[in-house]
């Protein structure tokens, strides 16, 4: 019986911890918009989508992008990084890929398009009122490894605190020169937690219920009659 009680207590603590961890919020996104087309991401064509934070710092937890069209032929490696913003020769904002700010774990990309989650490999704080770029590049031996869907709808989710800026690509292909592509943002969503944010009320309630359950469980265990 003692083992059973300990298992129940452990399960409750896991439930409490999980509930408290569900605090991710939307910084900015446009996944509700209808896709218009998709751009190839291959050895010659790197792609990026810019976004800008609002009036407070955020802990970055994930970035989602709608990718697909996977081509199993050829050998390639996918890189997903967060880059700072710089200006090109035309004075347009583009990603500065010379010193990536963060690197993401790359999920499996399939033939069918899907919203894929990219998780940063280390903790990173997005500074307030700052522009960043989510950059996808490929080292490949021929072919088009995958594609990234874009939209002509420039609206963003109403819950967004930040904004989407511009898309960008290396043009001409293979040049390594970044060119801004306004009015056709890639489908993307940036998630995080505001720095210094308190847990949501629901987390406190669930946590309170969990601790109450633990207390009652322990109390019952202690008050149970001891066999002679």
mmCIF file of C-alpha atoms in Angstrom:
data_model
loop_
_atom_site.group_PDB
_atom_site.id
_atom_site.type_symbol
_atom_site.label_atom_id
_atom_site.label_comp_id
_atom_site.label_asym_id
_atom_site.label_seq_id
_atom_site.Cartn_x
_atom_site.Cartn_y
_atom_site.Cartn_z
ATOM 1 C CA UNK A 1 0.000 0.000 0.000
ATOM 2 C CA UNK A 2 2.848 2.383 0.761
ATOM 3 C CA UNK A 3 4.191 2.006 -2.794
ATOM 4 C CA UNK A 4 0.750 2.762 -4.187
ATOM 5 C CA UNK A 5 0.501 5.943 -2.136
ATOM 6 C CA UNK A 6 3.943 7.133 -3.230
ATOM 7 C CA UNK A 7 3.048 6.546 -6.884
ATOM 8 C CA UNK A 8 -0.094 8.627 -6.494
ATOM 9 C CA UNK A 9 1.843 11.455 -4.865
ATOM 10 C CA UNK A 10 4.438 11.362 -7.651
ATOM 11 C CA UNK A 11 1.715 11.509 -10.311
ATOM 12 C CA UNK A 12 0.142 14.518 -8.639
ATOM 13 C CA UNK A 13 3.438 16.377 -8.502
ATOM 14 C CA UNK A 14 3.995 15.662 -12.212
ATOM 15 C CA UNK A 15 0.517 17.018 -12.951
ATOM 16 C CA UNK A 16 1.240 20.159 -10.946
ATOM 17 C CA UNK A 17 4.598 20.738 -12.640
ATOM 18 C CA UNK A 18 3.110 20.202 -16.102
ATOM 19 C CA UNK A 19 0.267 22.617 -15.435
ATOM 20 C CA UNK A 20 2.665 25.282 -14.207
ATOM 21 C CA UNK A 21 4.859 24.844 -17.282
ATOM 22 C CA UNK A 22 2.020 25.493 -19.724
ATOM 23 C CA UNK A 23 2.619 29.221 -19.771
ATOM 24 C CA UNK A 24 3.688 29.760 -23.385
ATOM 25 C CA UNK A 25 2.100 32.773 -25.038
ATOM 26 C CA UNK A 26 1.917 34.005 -28.608
ATOM 27 C CA UNK A 27 4.409 36.742 -29.403
ATOM 28 C CA UNK A 28 3.439 37.014 -33.057
ATOM 29 C CA UNK A 29 2.031 34.738 -35.747
ATOM 30 C CA UNK A 30 0.056 34.475 -38.981
ATOM 31 C CA UNK A 31 -0.750 30.760 -39.166
ATOM 32 C CA UNK A 32 -4.468 31.508 -39.536
ATOM 33 C CA UNK A 33 -3.853 33.064 -42.962
ATOM 34 C CA UNK A 34 -4.421 31.053 -46.126
ATOM 35 C CA UNK A 35 -1.228 30.041 -47.956
ATOM 36 C CA UNK A 36 -0.760 31.381 -51.476
ATOM 37 C CA UNK A 37 2.284 29.386 -52.522
ATOM 38 C CA UNK A 38 5.631 28.056 -51.340
ATOM 39 C CA UNK A 39 9.291 28.871 -51.894
ATOM 40 C CA UNK A 40 12.084 26.337 -52.262
ATOM 41 C CA UNK A 41 14.696 26.120 -49.542
ATOM 42 C CA UNK A 42 17.838 24.587 -51.004
ATOM 43 C CA UNK A 43 21.573 25.120 -51.325
ATOM 44 C CA UNK A 44 21.059 28.198 -53.511
ATOM 45 C CA UNK A 45 17.997 29.635 -51.797
ATOM 46 C CA UNK A 46 18.100 30.520 -48.116
ATOM 47 C CA UNK A 47 14.863 31.928 -46.681
ATOM 48 C CA UNK A 48 14.008 34.062 -43.660
ATOM 49 C CA UNK A 49 11.076 35.755 -41.956
ATOM 50 C CA UNK A 50 11.511 38.798 -39.777
ATOM 51 C CA UNK A 51 9.578 39.755 -36.671
ATOM 52 C CA UNK A 52 9.771 42.507 -34.073
ATOM 53 C CA UNK A 53 9.013 42.315 -30.380
ATOM 54 C CA UNK A 54 6.782 44.718 -28.473
ATOM 55 C CA UNK A 55 7.473 46.701 -25.332
ATOM 56 C CA UNK A 56 8.876 43.918 -23.135
ATOM 57 C CA UNK A 57 11.462 41.136 -23.144
ATOM 58 C CA UNK A 58 10.407 37.557 -23.926
ATOM 59 C CA UNK A 59 11.894 34.148 -23.212
ATOM 60 C CA UNK A 60 11.819 32.386 -26.585
ATOM 61 C CA UNK A 61 10.357 28.871 -26.329
ATOM 62 C CA UNK A 62 9.666 27.893 -29.952
ATOM 63 C CA UNK A 63 9.132 29.039 -33.520
ATOM 64 C CA UNK A 64 6.697 27.262 -35.823
ATOM 65 C CA UNK A 65 6.785 27.304 -39.620
ATOM 66 C CA UNK A 66 4.671 25.635 -42.320
ATOM 67 C CA UNK A 67 7.034 23.405 -44.304
ATOM 68 C CA UNK A 68 6.647 20.505 -46.714
ATOM 69 C CA UNK A 69 7.440 19.302 -50.214
ATOM 70 C CA UNK A 70 10.267 17.161 -48.869
ATOM 71 C CA UNK A 71 12.469 15.608 -51.549
ATOM 72 C CA UNK A 72 14.170 12.432 -50.305
ATOM 73 C CA UNK A 73 16.768 12.566 -53.071
ATOM 74 C CA UNK A 74 20.227 14.004 -52.454
ATOM 75 C CA UNK A 75 22.244 14.587 -49.331
ATOM 76 C CA UNK A 76 21.616 17.727 -47.330
ATOM 77 C CA UNK A 77 21.682 19.304 -43.885
ATOM 78 C CA UNK A 78 19.106 21.823 -42.673
ATOM 79 C CA UNK A 79 20.068 24.742 -40.469
ATOM 80 C CA UNK A 80 17.572 26.842 -38.493
ATOM 81 C CA UNK A 81 18.902 29.884 -36.662
ATOM 82 C CA UNK A 82 17.798 33.154 -35.113
ATOM 83 C CA UNK A 83 19.612 36.161 -36.556
ATOM 84 C CA UNK A 84 19.882 39.829 -35.727
ATOM 85 C CA UNK A 85 18.845 42.470 -38.236
ATOM 86 C CA UNK A 86 21.110 44.509 -40.471
ATOM 87 C CA UNK A 87 20.649 46.613 -43.617
ATOM 88 C CA UNK A 88 21.642 45.709 -47.168
ATOM 89 C CA UNK A 89 23.036 47.963 -49.888
ATOM 90 C CA UNK A 90 19.514 49.220 -50.630
ATOM 91 C CA UNK A 91 18.938 50.208 -47.023
ATOM 92 C CA UNK A 92 16.440 47.393 -46.409
ATOM 93 C CA UNK A 93 16.343 45.287 -43.253
ATOM 94 C CA UNK A 94 17.718 41.773 -43.800
ATOM 95 C CA UNK A 95 19.121 39.040 -41.534
ATOM 96 C CA UNK A 96 22.710 39.146 -40.324
ATOM 97 C CA UNK A 97 23.691 35.482 -40.549
ATOM 98 C CA UNK A 98 27.372 36.056 -39.777
ATOM 99 C CA UNK A 99 26.837 35.454 -36.038
ATOM 100 C CA UNK A 100 23.622 33.530 -35.275
ATOM 101 C CA UNK A 101 22.005 34.393 -31.956
ATOM 102 C CA UNK A 102 20.420 30.977 -31.383
ATOM 103 C CA UNK A 103 20.260 27.588 -33.080
ATOM 104 C CA UNK A 104 17.147 25.409 -33.255
ATOM 105 C CA UNK A 105 16.533 21.686 -33.225
ATOM 106 C CA UNK A 106 15.234 20.764 -36.690
ATOM 107 C CA UNK A 107 12.112 18.553 -36.801
ATOM 108 C CA UNK A 108 11.378 15.962 -39.478
ATOM 109 C CA UNK A 109 10.116 17.529 -42.715
ATOM 110 C CA UNK A 110 7.705 15.464 -44.820
ATOM 111 C CA UNK A 111 6.245 15.659 -48.328
ATOM 112 C CA UNK A 112 2.930 17.055 -47.079
ATOM 113 C CA UNK A 113 2.870 20.551 -45.618
ATOM 114 C CA UNK A 114 2.530 20.810 -41.857
ATOM 115 C CA UNK A 115 3.196 23.249 -39.037
ATOM 116 C CA UNK A 116 6.546 22.199 -37.583
ATOM 117 C CA UNK A 117 7.953 23.197 -34.220
ATOM 118 C CA UNK A 118 11.529 24.465 -33.895
ATOM 119 C CA UNK A 119 12.853 24.535 -30.323
ATOM 120 C CA UNK A 120 15.941 26.618 -29.424
ATOM 121 C CA UNK A 121 18.870 24.518 -28.224
ATOM 122 C CA UNK A 122 19.660 27.028 -25.467
ATOM 123 C CA UNK A 123 17.646 29.613 -23.572
ATOM 124 C CA UNK A 124 17.374 32.943 -25.384
ATOM 125 C CA UNK A 125 15.774 36.231 -24.372
ATOM 126 C CA UNK A 126 14.205 38.357 -27.108
ATOM 127 C CA UNK A 127 14.797 41.993 -26.218
ATOM 128 C CA UNK A 128 11.967 44.527 -26.301
ATOM 129 C CA UNK A 129 11.373 46.550 -29.480
ATOM 130 C CA UNK A 130 13.967 44.555 -31.421
ATOM 131 C CA UNK A 131 13.815 42.950 -34.862
ATOM 132 C CA UNK A 132 14.909 39.334 -35.311
ATOM 133 C CA UNK A 133 14.955 36.861 -38.200
ATOM 134 C CA UNK A 134 14.145 33.159 -38.325
ATOM 135 C CA UNK A 135 16.464 31.789 -41.005
ATOM 136 C CA UNK A 136 16.336 28.440 -42.818
ATOM 137 C CA UNK A 137 19.321 27.358 -44.892
ATOM 138 C CA UNK A 138 20.359 24.096 -46.532
ATOM 139 C CA UNK A 139 23.642 22.518 -47.481
ATOM 140 C CA UNK A 140 22.632 20.154 -50.262
ATOM 141 C CA UNK A 141 23.884 18.203 -53.226
ATOM 142 C CA UNK A 142 21.288 19.063 -55.850
ATOM 143 C CA UNK A 143 17.503 19.116 -55.734
ATOM 144 C CA UNK A 144 15.063 21.022 -53.559
ATOM 145 C CA UNK A 145 15.026 19.510 -50.066
ATOM 146 C CA UNK A 146 11.812 21.263 -48.956
ATOM 147 C CA UNK A 147 9.580 24.353 -49.305
ATOM 148 C CA UNK A 148 8.204 27.053 -46.983
ATOM 149 C CA UNK A 149 4.652 28.302 -47.482
ATOM 150 C CA UNK A 150 3.952 32.034 -47.734
ATOM 151 C CA UNK A 151 0.830 34.186 -47.867
ATOM 152 C CA UNK A 152 -0.200 37.517 -49.380
ATOM 153 C CA UNK A 153 -2.358 38.231 -46.329
ATOM 154 C CA UNK A 154 -0.307 40.552 -44.113
ATOM 155 C CA UNK A 155 -2.695 40.284 -41.146
ATOM 156 C CA UNK A 156 -1.378 38.757 -37.923
ATOM 157 C CA UNK A 157 -3.122 36.929 -35.093
ATOM 158 C CA UNK A 158 -5.124 39.382 -32.981
ATOM 159 C CA UNK A 159 -3.408 38.091 -29.824
ATOM 160 C CA UNK A 160 0.031 39.055 -31.155
ATOM 161 C CA UNK A 161 2.098 41.468 -29.106
ATOM 162 C CA UNK A 162 4.829 41.804 -31.715
ATOM 163 C CA UNK A 163 4.670 42.306 -35.477
ATOM 164 C CA UNK A 164 5.935 40.511 -38.581
ATOM 165 C CA UNK A 165 8.304 42.625 -40.635
ATOM 166 C CA UNK A 166 9.469 41.307 -44.004
ATOM 167 C CA UNK A 167 10.417 38.045 -45.626
ATOM 168 C CA UNK A 168 13.880 37.758 -47.149
ATOM 169 C CA UNK A 169 15.812 35.492 -49.497
ATOM 170 C CA UNK A 170 19.254 35.180 -51.049
ATOM 171 C CA UNK A 171 18.909 36.730 -54.521
ATOM 172 C CA UNK A 172 20.233 35.886 -57.035
ATOM 173 C CA UNK A 173 20.224 32.263 -55.889
ATOM 174 C CA UNK A 174 23.529 31.144 -54.473
ATOM 175 C CA UNK A 175 24.867 34.687 -54.129
ATOM 176 C CA UNK A 176 24.606 34.850 -50.352
ATOM 177 C CA UNK A 177 23.198 38.371 -50.759
ATOM 178 C CA UNK A 178 20.004 38.915 -48.772
ATOM 179 C CA UNK A 179 17.145 40.828 -50.381
ATOM 180 C CA UNK A 180 13.942 41.936 -48.665
ATOM 181 C CA UNK A 181 10.637 40.494 -49.943
ATOM 182 C CA UNK A 182 7.840 42.655 -48.486
ATOM 183 C CA UNK A 183 4.097 41.937 -48.586
ATOM 184 C CA UNK A 184 4.466 38.151 -48.825
ATOM 185 C CA UNK A 185 5.330 36.871 -45.336
ATOM 186 C CA UNK A 186 6.116 33.244 -44.673
ATOM 187 C CA UNK A 187 3.727 31.338 -42.415
ATOM 188 C CA UNK A 188 5.254 31.473 -38.958
ATOM 189 C CA UNK A 189 4.457 31.659 -35.267
ATOM 190 C CA UNK A 190 6.755 32.805 -32.453
ATOM 191 C CA UNK A 191 6.016 31.524 -28.946
ATOM 192 C CA UNK A 192 7.488 32.457 -25.586
ATOM 193 C CA UNK A 193 6.893 33.754 -22.090
ATOM 194 C CA UNK A 194 7.195 37.415 -21.103
ATOM 195 C CA UNK A 195 10.150 37.927 -18.773
ATOM 196 C CA UNK A 196 8.934 38.239 -15.197
ATOM 197 C CA UNK A 197 5.414 37.035 -16.012
ATOM 198 C CA UNK A 198 3.493 35.332 -13.186
ATOM 199 C CA UNK A 199 1.788 31.961 -13.784
ATOM 200 C CA UNK A 200 -1.731 32.062 -15.177
ATOM 201 C CA UNK A 201 -4.582 31.823 -12.632
ATOM 202 C CA UNK A 202 -5.499 28.392 -13.996
ATOM 203 C CA UNK A 203 -2.032 27.130 -13.110
ATOM 204 C CA UNK A 204 -2.409 28.398 -9.550
ATOM 205 C CA UNK A 205 -5.825 26.744 -9.256
ATOM 206 C CA UNK A 206 -4.608 23.406 -10.610
ATOM 207 C CA UNK A 207 -1.545 23.614 -8.404
ATOM 208 C CA UNK A 208 -3.666 24.380 -5.375
ATOM 209 C CA UNK A 209 -5.971 21.468 -6.070
ATOM 210 C CA UNK A 210 -2.985 19.205 -6.553
ATOM 211 C CA UNK A 211 -1.352 20.184 -3.284
ATOM 212 C CA UNK A 212 -4.687 19.805 -1.495
ATOM 213 C CA UNK A 213 -4.980 16.296 -2.905
ATOM 214 C CA UNK A 214 -1.466 15.471 -1.759
ATOM 215 C CA UNK A 215 -2.237 16.788 1.729
ATOM 216 C CA UNK A 216 -5.449 14.765 1.995
ATOM 217 C CA UNK A 217 -3.701 11.652 0.682
ATOM 218 C CA UNK A 218 -0.878 11.942 3.205
ATOM 219 C CA UNK A 219 -3.336 12.721 5.985
ATOM 220 C CA UNK A 220 -5.385 9.604 5.184
ATOM 221 C CA UNK A 221 -2.226 7.499 5.115
ATOM 222 C CA UNK A 222 -1.118 8.724 8.526
ATOM 223 C CA UNK A 223 -4.526 8.281 10.116
ATOM 224 C CA UNK A 224 -4.989 4.727 8.821
ATOM 225 C CA UNK A 225 -5.112 2.106 11.594
ATOM 226 C CA UNK A 226 -1.920 0.158 12.123
ATOM 227 C CA UNK A 227 -2.316 -3.600 12.064
ATOM 228 C CA UNK A 228 -1.201 -5.348 15.267
#
